[in-house]
Short mmCIF file of C-alpha atoms and ligand atoms in Angstrom, two decimals:
data_model
loop_
_atom_site.label_atom_id
_atom_site.label_comp_id
_atom_site.label_asym_id
_atom_site.label_seq_id
_atom_site.Cartn_x
_atom_site.Cartn_y
_atom_site.Cartn_z
CA MET B 1 5.66 -22.78 14.99
CA THR B 2 2.50 -24.70 14.10
CA PRO B 3 1.09 -23.53 10.78
CA ILE B 4 -2.46 -22.29 10.54
CA LEU B 5 -3.96 -24.68 8.04
CA PRO B 6 -6.85 -24.49 5.54
CA GLY B 7 -10.17 -24.65 7.35
CA SER B 8 -8.90 -22.11 9.91
CA THR B 9 -10.23 -18.56 10.13
CA ILE B 10 -8.30 -15.43 9.13
CA GLY B 11 -9.27 -12.23 10.92
CA VAL B 12 -8.77 -9.07 8.87
CA LEU B 13 -8.74 -5.63 10.50
CA GLY B 14 -9.97 -3.28 7.80
CA SER B 15 -12.49 -4.03 5.07
CA GLY B 16 -11.35 -2.38 1.84
CA GLN B 17 -10.17 -3.81 -1.46
CA LEU B 18 -6.92 -5.19 -0.04
CA GLY B 19 -8.90 -7.32 2.41
CA ARG B 20 -11.29 -8.27 -0.36
CA MET B 21 -8.50 -9.66 -2.54
CA LEU B 22 -6.93 -11.39 0.48
CA ALA B 23 -10.34 -12.90 1.25
CA ILE B 24 -10.67 -14.15 -2.35
CA ALA B 25 -7.24 -15.83 -2.09
CA ALA B 26 -8.08 -17.26 1.34
CA ARG B 27 -11.48 -18.59 0.30
CA ARG B 28 -9.86 -20.25 -2.71
CA MET B 29 -7.54 -22.14 -0.37
CA GLY B 30 -10.35 -23.24 1.94
CA TYR B 31 -9.95 -20.71 4.75
CA ARG B 32 -12.70 -18.80 6.45
CA VAL B 33 -12.46 -15.04 6.70
CA HIS B 34 -13.80 -12.58 9.26
CA THR B 35 -13.41 -8.83 8.87
CA LEU B 36 -13.79 -5.96 11.34
CA SER B 37 -14.25 -2.30 10.40
CA PRO B 38 -16.77 0.49 10.96
CA ASP B 39 -18.34 -0.17 7.54
CA ARG B 40 -21.24 -2.35 6.46
CA ASP B 41 -21.46 -4.22 3.13
CA SER B 42 -17.76 -3.48 2.71
CA PRO B 43 -15.50 -4.74 -0.13
CA THR B 44 -14.04 -7.37 2.25
CA GLY B 45 -17.33 -8.07 4.00
CA GLN B 46 -18.94 -9.06 0.70
CA ILE B 47 -16.45 -11.94 0.38
CA ALA B 48 -15.93 -12.78 4.06
CA ASP B 49 -17.87 -15.31 6.12
CA ARG B 50 -18.46 -12.73 8.79
CA GLU B 51 -18.46 -8.92 8.76
CA VAL B 52 -18.18 -7.33 12.20
CA VAL B 53 -19.19 -3.66 12.21
CA ALA B 54 -17.31 -1.87 15.01
CA ALA B 55 -14.93 1.01 15.55
CA TYR B 56 -11.22 0.07 15.62
CA ASP B 57 -10.93 1.62 19.08
CA ASP B 58 -13.79 -0.49 20.47
CA LEU B 59 -11.36 -2.79 22.28
CA ASP B 60 -14.09 -5.14 23.55
CA ALA B 61 -15.26 -5.67 19.99
CA VAL B 62 -11.65 -6.23 18.83
CA ARG B 63 -11.09 -8.80 21.62
CA GLU B 64 -14.31 -10.64 20.79
CA PHE B 65 -13.33 -10.59 17.11
CA ALA B 66 -9.83 -11.94 17.84
CA ALA B 67 -11.25 -14.71 20.04
CA GLY B 68 -13.20 -16.00 17.02
CA VAL B 69 -10.26 -16.30 14.59
CA ASP B 70 -6.93 -18.18 14.35
CA VAL B 71 -4.72 -15.27 13.25
CA VAL B 72 -5.24 -11.55 12.85
CA THR B 73 -3.78 -9.54 9.99
CA PHE B 74 -4.70 -6.16 8.62
CA GLU B 75 -5.31 -4.47 5.34
CA PHE B 76 -5.45 -0.98 6.80
CA GLU B 77 -2.57 0.24 8.93
CA ASN B 78 -4.22 3.07 10.81
CA VAL B 79 -5.56 0.73 13.45
CA SER B 80 -4.54 1.90 16.93
CA SER B 81 -1.72 0.09 18.68
CA GLN B 82 -4.13 -0.57 21.58
CA ALA B 83 -6.37 -2.50 19.17
CA ALA B 84 -3.39 -4.51 17.89
CA GLU B 85 -2.31 -5.22 21.51
CA ALA B 86 -5.86 -6.28 22.45
CA ALA B 87 -5.83 -8.79 19.59
CA GLU B 88 -2.24 -9.88 20.36
CA SER B 89 -3.30 -10.94 23.87
CA LEU B 90 -5.47 -13.63 22.26
CA VAL B 91 -4.06 -14.74 18.89
CA PRO B 92 -1.00 -14.14 16.70
CA VAL B 93 -1.14 -10.76 14.97
CA ARG B 94 0.95 -10.66 11.79
CA PRO B 95 2.68 -8.36 11.04
CA SER B 96 3.00 -7.52 14.75
CA GLY B 97 1.63 -4.46 16.49
CA SER B 98 5.15 -3.06 16.71
CA VAL B 99 5.54 -3.07 12.90
CA LEU B 100 2.21 -1.27 12.72
CA ARG B 101 3.35 1.29 15.30
CA THR B 102 6.49 2.12 13.34
CA THR B 103 4.89 2.35 9.93
CA GLN B 104 1.67 4.18 10.80
CA ASN B 105 3.52 7.28 11.88
CA ARG B 106 5.82 9.05 9.42
CA LEU B 107 8.06 10.36 12.18
CA ARG B 108 8.66 6.94 13.71
CA GLU B 109 9.02 5.43 10.23
CA LYS B 110 11.59 8.03 9.13
CA ARG B 111 13.52 7.58 12.40
CA PHE B 112 13.55 3.82 11.92
CA LEU B 113 14.86 4.28 8.37
CA SER B 114 17.54 6.82 9.17
CA GLU B 115 18.73 5.02 12.31
CA GLY B 116 18.91 1.78 10.33
CA GLY B 117 21.07 3.49 7.70
CA PHE B 118 18.43 3.18 4.97
CA PRO B 119 18.65 5.99 2.40
CA CYS B 120 15.72 8.41 2.56
CA PRO B 121 15.08 12.07 1.72
CA ARG B 122 16.51 14.61 4.21
CA PHE B 123 13.89 15.40 6.84
CA ALA B 124 13.34 17.29 10.08
CA GLU B 125 10.77 16.89 12.79
CA VAL B 126 8.36 19.75 13.42
CA ARG B 127 6.44 19.80 16.68
CA SER B 128 5.71 23.50 17.07
CA GLU B 129 5.49 26.66 14.97
CA GLU B 130 8.81 27.83 16.42
CA GLU B 131 10.53 24.80 14.86
CA LEU B 132 9.45 25.63 11.31
CA ALA B 133 12.30 28.01 10.50
CA ARG B 134 14.92 25.61 11.90
CA ALA B 135 13.42 22.71 9.94
CA ALA B 136 13.43 24.77 6.72
CA ALA B 137 17.09 25.70 7.25
CA GLU B 138 18.04 22.08 7.97
CA VAL B 139 16.18 20.48 5.08
CA GLY B 140 16.18 23.28 2.51
CA LEU B 141 13.25 24.45 0.42
CA PRO B 142 11.30 23.51 -1.60
CA GLY B 143 10.13 20.81 0.74
CA VAL B 144 7.12 18.65 1.50
CA LEU B 145 5.38 19.09 4.83
CA LYS B 146 3.69 15.86 5.93
CA THR B 147 1.64 15.21 9.06
CA ALA B 148 3.23 12.54 11.23
CA GLY B 149 0.11 10.43 11.65
CA PHE B 150 -2.61 8.98 9.49
CA GLY B 151 -1.59 9.97 5.98
CA TYR B 152 -1.85 8.07 2.73
CA ASP B 153 -2.38 8.83 -0.97
CA GLY B 154 -0.93 12.30 -0.47
CA LYS B 155 -3.42 13.15 2.29
CA GLY B 156 -1.98 15.41 4.98
CA GLN B 157 0.85 16.84 2.90
CA ARG B 158 1.72 20.06 1.11
CA ILE B 159 4.58 21.16 -1.13
CA VAL B 160 6.11 24.38 0.25
CA ARG B 161 8.51 26.76 -1.49
CA SER B 162 9.05 29.47 1.12
CA LEU B 163 8.94 29.94 4.88
CA GLY B 164 5.65 31.81 4.45
CA GLU B 165 4.13 28.86 2.58
CA LEU B 166 5.51 26.49 5.19
CA LYS B 167 3.84 28.43 8.00
CA ALA B 168 0.54 28.55 6.12
CA ALA B 169 0.72 24.82 5.32
CA TRP B 170 1.48 23.92 8.94
CA ALA B 171 -1.61 25.83 10.10
CA GLU B 172 -3.73 24.32 7.31
CA LEU B 173 -2.69 20.79 8.25
CA GLY B 174 -3.90 21.40 11.80
CA ALA B 175 -0.65 22.53 13.51
CA CYS B 176 0.02 18.93 14.56
CA PRO B 177 3.34 17.00 14.72
CA ALA B 178 4.78 16.76 11.22
CA ILE B 179 7.93 16.24 9.21
CA LEU B 180 9.42 18.55 6.67
CA GLU B 181 11.03 16.56 3.91
CA GLN B 182 13.35 17.62 1.13
CA PHE B 183 11.49 17.84 -2.20
CA VAL B 184 13.07 15.14 -4.35
CA GLU B 185 13.44 15.86 -8.07
CA PHE B 186 13.05 12.18 -8.77
CA GLU B 187 13.53 10.50 -12.12
CA CYS B 188 10.79 8.04 -11.33
CA GLU B 189 8.94 6.33 -8.50
CA LEU B 190 9.20 2.62 -7.90
CA SER B 191 8.21 0.10 -5.28
CA VAL B 192 9.00 -3.43 -4.18
CA VAL B 193 6.33 -5.65 -2.64
CA ALA B 194 7.96 -8.31 -0.50
CA ALA B 195 6.99 -11.01 1.96
CA ARG B 196 8.61 -12.67 4.94
CA GLY B 197 7.54 -15.92 6.57
CA THR B 198 7.52 -16.95 10.24
CA ASP B 199 10.81 -18.80 9.56
CA GLY B 200 12.48 -15.68 8.14
CA SER B 201 12.11 -16.82 4.52
CA PHE B 202 11.92 -13.95 2.06
CA ALA B 203 10.34 -13.40 -1.36
CA HIS B 204 9.84 -10.29 -3.49
CA TYR B 205 8.12 -9.30 -6.71
CA GLY B 206 10.93 -7.14 -8.06
CA ALA B 207 10.91 -3.41 -8.67
CA VAL B 208 7.84 -1.98 -10.39
CA TRP B 209 7.47 1.47 -11.94
CA ASN B 210 4.71 3.69 -10.54
CA THR B 211 3.19 6.90 -11.88
CA HIS B 212 0.84 9.00 -9.77
CA ARG B 213 -1.94 11.46 -10.53
CA ASN B 214 -2.94 13.91 -7.80
CA HIS B 215 -0.71 11.97 -5.37
CA ILE B 216 -2.72 8.80 -5.98
CA LEU B 217 -1.18 5.81 -7.76
CA ASP B 218 -2.34 5.81 -11.36
CA VAL B 219 -0.38 3.18 -13.30
CA THR B 220 2.11 0.43 -12.36
CA VAL B 221 4.32 -1.37 -14.87
CA SER B 222 6.11 -4.59 -13.98
CA PRO B 223 8.95 -5.24 -14.39
CA ALA B 224 10.12 -1.63 -13.98
CA PRO B 225 12.08 -0.51 -17.07
CA LEU B 226 15.21 0.18 -15.02
CA PRO B 227 18.82 -1.00 -15.18
CA GLU B 228 19.47 -4.33 -13.45
CA PRO B 229 21.74 -2.88 -10.71
CA VAL B 230 18.98 -0.45 -9.64
CA ARG B 231 16.42 -3.26 -9.60
CA ARG B 232 18.79 -5.43 -7.57
CA GLU B 233 19.50 -2.66 -5.08
CA ALA B 234 15.77 -1.95 -4.66
CA ALA B 235 15.08 -5.61 -3.86
CA GLU B 236 18.03 -5.73 -1.43
CA LEU B 237 16.72 -2.63 0.34
CA ALA B 238 13.34 -4.30 0.71
CA ARG B 239 14.93 -7.44 2.12
CA ALA B 240 16.94 -5.49 4.67
CA ILE B 241 13.91 -3.44 5.74
CA LEU B 242 11.65 -6.48 6.24
CA GLU B 243 14.42 -8.12 8.25
CA ALA B 244 15.13 -5.04 10.38
CA LEU B 245 11.43 -4.69 11.17
CA ASP B 246 11.07 -8.44 11.72
CA VAL B 247 7.99 -8.46 9.48
CA VAL B 248 5.85 -11.54 9.14
CA GLY B 249 3.53 -10.87 6.24
CA VAL B 250 3.71 -8.57 3.23
CA LEU B 251 5.26 -5.12 3.16
CA CYS B 252 5.69 -2.65 0.33
CA VAL B 253 8.64 -0.29 0.11
CA GLU B 254 7.94 2.82 -1.99
CA MET B 255 11.04 4.53 -3.35
CA PHE B 256 12.22 7.44 -5.45
CA LEU B 257 14.94 7.07 -8.04
CA ALA B 258 16.84 10.31 -7.46
CA PRO B 259 19.45 11.79 -9.83
CA ARG B 260 22.68 9.79 -10.28
CA GLY B 261 20.85 6.51 -9.76
CA ARG B 262 20.36 7.00 -6.02
CA LEU B 263 17.43 5.15 -4.42
CA LEU B 264 15.61 6.87 -1.55
CA VAL B 265 12.91 5.20 0.53
CA ASN B 266 9.71 7.26 0.62
CA GLU B 267 7.25 5.14 2.54
CA LEU B 268 6.54 1.69 3.96
CA ALA B 269 3.14 -0.03 3.88
CA PRO B 270 2.92 -3.16 6.08
CA ARG B 271 0.40 -4.97 3.86
CA PRO B 272 -0.30 -5.77 0.22
CA HIS B 273 -0.08 -2.62 -1.87
CA ASN B 274 -1.86 -1.08 -4.82
CA SER B 275 1.37 -1.36 -6.83
CA GLY B 276 1.24 -5.16 -6.32
CA HIS B 277 -2.27 -5.67 -7.71
CA PHE B 278 -0.84 -6.89 -11.03
CA THR B 279 0.44 -10.00 -9.19
CA PHE B 280 -3.14 -11.30 -9.02
CA ASP B 281 -3.12 -11.91 -12.79
CA ALA B 282 0.58 -11.97 -13.67
CA CYS B 283 2.37 -14.01 -10.99
CA VAL B 284 2.37 -17.62 -9.88
CA THR B 285 1.47 -16.46 -6.35
CA SER B 286 -0.37 -13.16 -5.88
CA GLN B 287 0.64 -10.74 -3.13
CA PHE B 288 -2.64 -11.66 -1.40
CA GLU B 289 -1.99 -15.40 -1.40
CA GLN B 290 1.53 -14.56 -0.25
CA GLN B 291 0.15 -12.55 2.68
CA LEU B 292 -2.08 -15.51 3.56
CA ARG B 293 0.82 -17.97 3.37
CA ALA B 294 3.11 -15.72 5.41
CA VAL B 295 0.65 -14.95 8.22
CA CYS B 296 -0.38 -18.61 8.42
CA GLY B 297 3.22 -19.76 8.82
CA LEU B 298 3.17 -21.65 5.51
CA PRO B 299 5.94 -21.81 2.90
CA LEU B 300 5.98 -18.73 0.64
CA GLY B 301 4.91 -19.29 -2.97
CA SER B 302 6.82 -18.52 -6.15
CA THR B 303 6.77 -14.83 -7.10
CA GLU B 304 7.64 -15.62 -10.69
CA GLN B 305 5.92 -13.29 -13.14
CA THR B 306 4.57 -15.22 -16.11
CA ARG B 307 4.26 -12.17 -18.44
CA PRO B 308 5.01 -8.42 -18.30
CA ALA B 309 2.03 -6.51 -16.94
CA ALA B 310 0.57 -3.07 -16.30
CA MET B 311 -2.14 -2.03 -13.87
CA ALA B 312 -4.30 1.10 -14.09
CA ASN B 313 -6.50 2.27 -11.23
CA LEU B 314 -10.16 3.06 -11.76
CA LEU B 315 -11.12 6.02 -9.61
CA GLY B 316 -14.64 7.23 -8.86
CA ASP B 317 -14.13 10.12 -11.33
CA LEU B 318 -14.73 7.60 -14.14
CA TRP B 319 -18.36 7.41 -13.02
CA SER B 320 -19.02 11.12 -13.57
CA ARG B 321 -21.09 10.39 -16.68
CA GLY B 322 -22.75 7.27 -15.31
CA GLU B 323 -21.64 3.64 -15.30
CA PRO B 324 -18.39 3.15 -17.25
CA ASP B 325 -18.56 1.18 -20.49
CA TRP B 326 -17.36 -2.20 -19.17
CA GLU B 327 -18.09 -4.05 -22.38
CA SER B 328 -15.71 -1.86 -24.39
CA ALA B 329 -12.84 -2.40 -21.97
CA LEU B 330 -13.49 -6.14 -21.93
CA ARG B 331 -13.08 -6.24 -25.73
CA PHE B 332 -9.33 -6.19 -24.97
CA PRO B 333 -8.81 -9.93 -24.50
CA GLU B 334 -5.67 -9.56 -22.34
CA VAL B 335 -7.20 -7.09 -19.93
CA LYS B 336 -8.62 -8.22 -16.60
CA LEU B 337 -11.24 -6.18 -14.76
CA HIS B 338 -11.30 -5.97 -10.95
CA LEU B 339 -14.08 -4.11 -9.16
CA TYR B 340 -14.21 -3.72 -5.41
CA GLY B 341 -17.99 -3.72 -4.85
CA LYS B 342 -18.16 -0.13 -3.59
CA ALA B 343 -21.66 1.29 -3.95
CA GLU B 344 -20.74 4.96 -4.11
CA ALA B 345 -18.30 6.34 -6.70
CA ARG B 346 -16.73 9.49 -5.27
CA PRO B 347 -13.98 11.41 -7.09
CA GLY B 348 -10.57 10.06 -6.07
CA ARG B 349 -12.06 6.88 -4.53
CA LYS B 350 -10.42 3.64 -5.67
CA MET B 351 -13.27 1.65 -7.23
CA GLY B 352 -11.32 -1.00 -9.11
CA HIS B 353 -8.41 -1.58 -11.46
CA LEU B 354 -7.51 -3.07 -14.83
CA THR B 355 -4.50 -5.29 -15.49
CA ALA B 356 -3.11 -5.93 -18.95
CA LEU B 357 -0.63 -8.65 -19.88
CA ALA B 358 1.59 -8.33 -22.96
CA GLU B 359 4.98 -9.24 -24.47
CA THR B 360 6.59 -6.15 -22.93
CA GLY B 361 5.81 -3.77 -20.07
CA ALA B 362 5.52 -0.87 -22.53
CA LYS B 363 2.93 -2.76 -24.60
CA ALA B 364 1.01 -3.75 -21.45
CA ARG B 365 0.95 -0.10 -20.37
CA GLU B 366 -0.35 1.01 -23.75
CA THR B 367 -3.09 -1.63 -23.68
CA VAL B 368 -4.22 -0.95 -20.13
CA LEU B 369 -4.46 2.79 -20.86
CA SER B 370 -6.45 2.16 -24.07
CA ALA B 371 -8.79 -0.16 -22.16
CA ARG B 372 -9.28 2.47 -19.47
CA ASP B 373 -9.98 5.14 -22.10
CA ALA B 374 -12.56 2.81 -23.62
CA LEU B 375 -14.50 2.94 -20.35
CA ILE B 376 -15.33 6.60 -20.87
CA ARG B 377 -18.66 7.05 -22.66
P1 AMP N 401 3.28 9.74 0.16
O1 AMP N 401 1.87 9.81 0.68
O2 AMP N 401 4.30 10.19 1.12
O3 AMP N 401 3.58 8.41 -0.47
O4 AMP N 401 3.33 10.77 -1.05
C1 AMP N 401 2.48 10.65 -2.18
C2 AMP N 401 3.21 11.15 -3.41
O5 AMP N 401 3.65 12.51 -3.25
C3 AMP N 401 4.47 10.39 -3.73
O6 AMP N 401 4.20 9.19 -4.37
C4 AMP N 401 5.22 11.42 -4.58
O7 AMP N 401 4.70 11.44 -5.88
C5 AMP N 401 4.91 12.72 -3.88
N1 AMP N 401 5.96 13.01 -2.86
C6 AMP N 401 5.94 12.64 -1.58
N2 AMP N 401 7.07 13.02 -0.93
C7 AMP N 401 7.83 13.66 -1.84
C8 AMP N 401 9.12 14.28 -1.80
N3 AMP N 401 9.85 14.34 -0.67
N4 AMP N 401 9.61 14.82 -2.94
C9 AMP N 401 8.89 14.79 -4.09
N5 AMP N 401 7.66 14.23 -4.19
C10 AMP N 401 7.12 13.66 -3.09
#
C-alpha cells in the first residue's frame, strides 16, 4: 500500500479536541488538515487549513469533502455509516466504516465482544418493554441500562436496582433499543490505547488507571499501579480486539478490573481517547501522531513513556467564578496546560486538561491535582 506522505491532506470527520490534537501533530509533520462538522470556529477548525461546516448526514458535503483529501479519519464516532460509505467510495477511510458501525452501537459492540470470546459484563438486549423483566432475570439487578446508540461519557445510561426502576429508566431514556448490563463492583477502571498500521503492526501505551466523576473521566495515571500480569493481560486483550476488528488507526479499550483480578471490557472507542492525552507530553510518540502514522500507512512510532504521568480534565465547571487562574497552575514547572479553544464553558464540557510528569505516577497525580486546585480563584 502506498503511504500517504507529508504534504498530503488529512480529512477529519468531527471537530473537537481529539481532532485538534491530531491536527497539531499533523501540522508538525507537514501535513494539511481539513475538518468537517456542523460547528464553526471549532477546536479542530482553529488548527486546520480548512473547516467545512456541514451536517454529518449531508452526504453531498461529505463526498465533496472526501474528494479534497487523501485519507479520511474521524475523531467522533457517531458519524452515520452512510457518511463513512460516501467517503469510502472516494478515498481510504481509516479506521473503516465497518469498525465505526460496530463500535458506535453498544448492542453491536457487545455482540462483537461476546461472540469473539472477549470478557465483558453480563448483558441482555432490550427492544421492548415486555423484554425488561426477562432481561432483569437474565442479568440480575442492580444493573445499568444503556441506550444502544449514541452514548458517551455516561450519557444515555441509568443505574437500576429494581424492576420498577428499570421500567422508569427505560421510559426516561426514550423507550429505544438498549442493553441491560450487570452492575460491576469494580476495583478500578483502566484503559489501553493502542494502534494498528496498514501492515498489521501493533503498538500500545500500556494500561492506565482512570477515575471518573459524574461518569466523565476525571484523572488518568500512567502507568496504572497494577500488578504486571494484569497489565500484560490488558495489553493482550487490546491487541486481540484491534486484530479481530481489523482496525487501522487508534482504538481505546476501556476495562473494569473486577474482583479476583478479572478484566472485563466496558467500551471501545475507535479513535484517540481522553485517557491517552498524557501521551502528548509523556511519550516518544503521542496517540495523535500515532493515529496520523497509522492512517497514513507509515511505520508506527515508539510508545515509550519517558516519565510517569497524570492527566486531569478541566471541565467547564471550573469557569463558574470566571476565568481560571492559569498563572497559578503554571507555577508548577512540570505541569503542561492544554486548552481546546472552546468559547463557551458549560458545566461538564471538556475545556482542556493538565498533564504532570514526575518520578512516580502517585507523585504526578498529586501534582496534577494540586495544579488543578490552584486554578480555582
Ligand atoms: P460508559 O459510557 O459505558 O463508558 O460508562 C461511563 C461510566 O459509568 C464508566 O466509566 C463506569 O464508571 C460506569 N459504568 C458503566 N457501566 C458500568 C457497569 N456495568 N457497572 C458499573 N459501572 C459502570
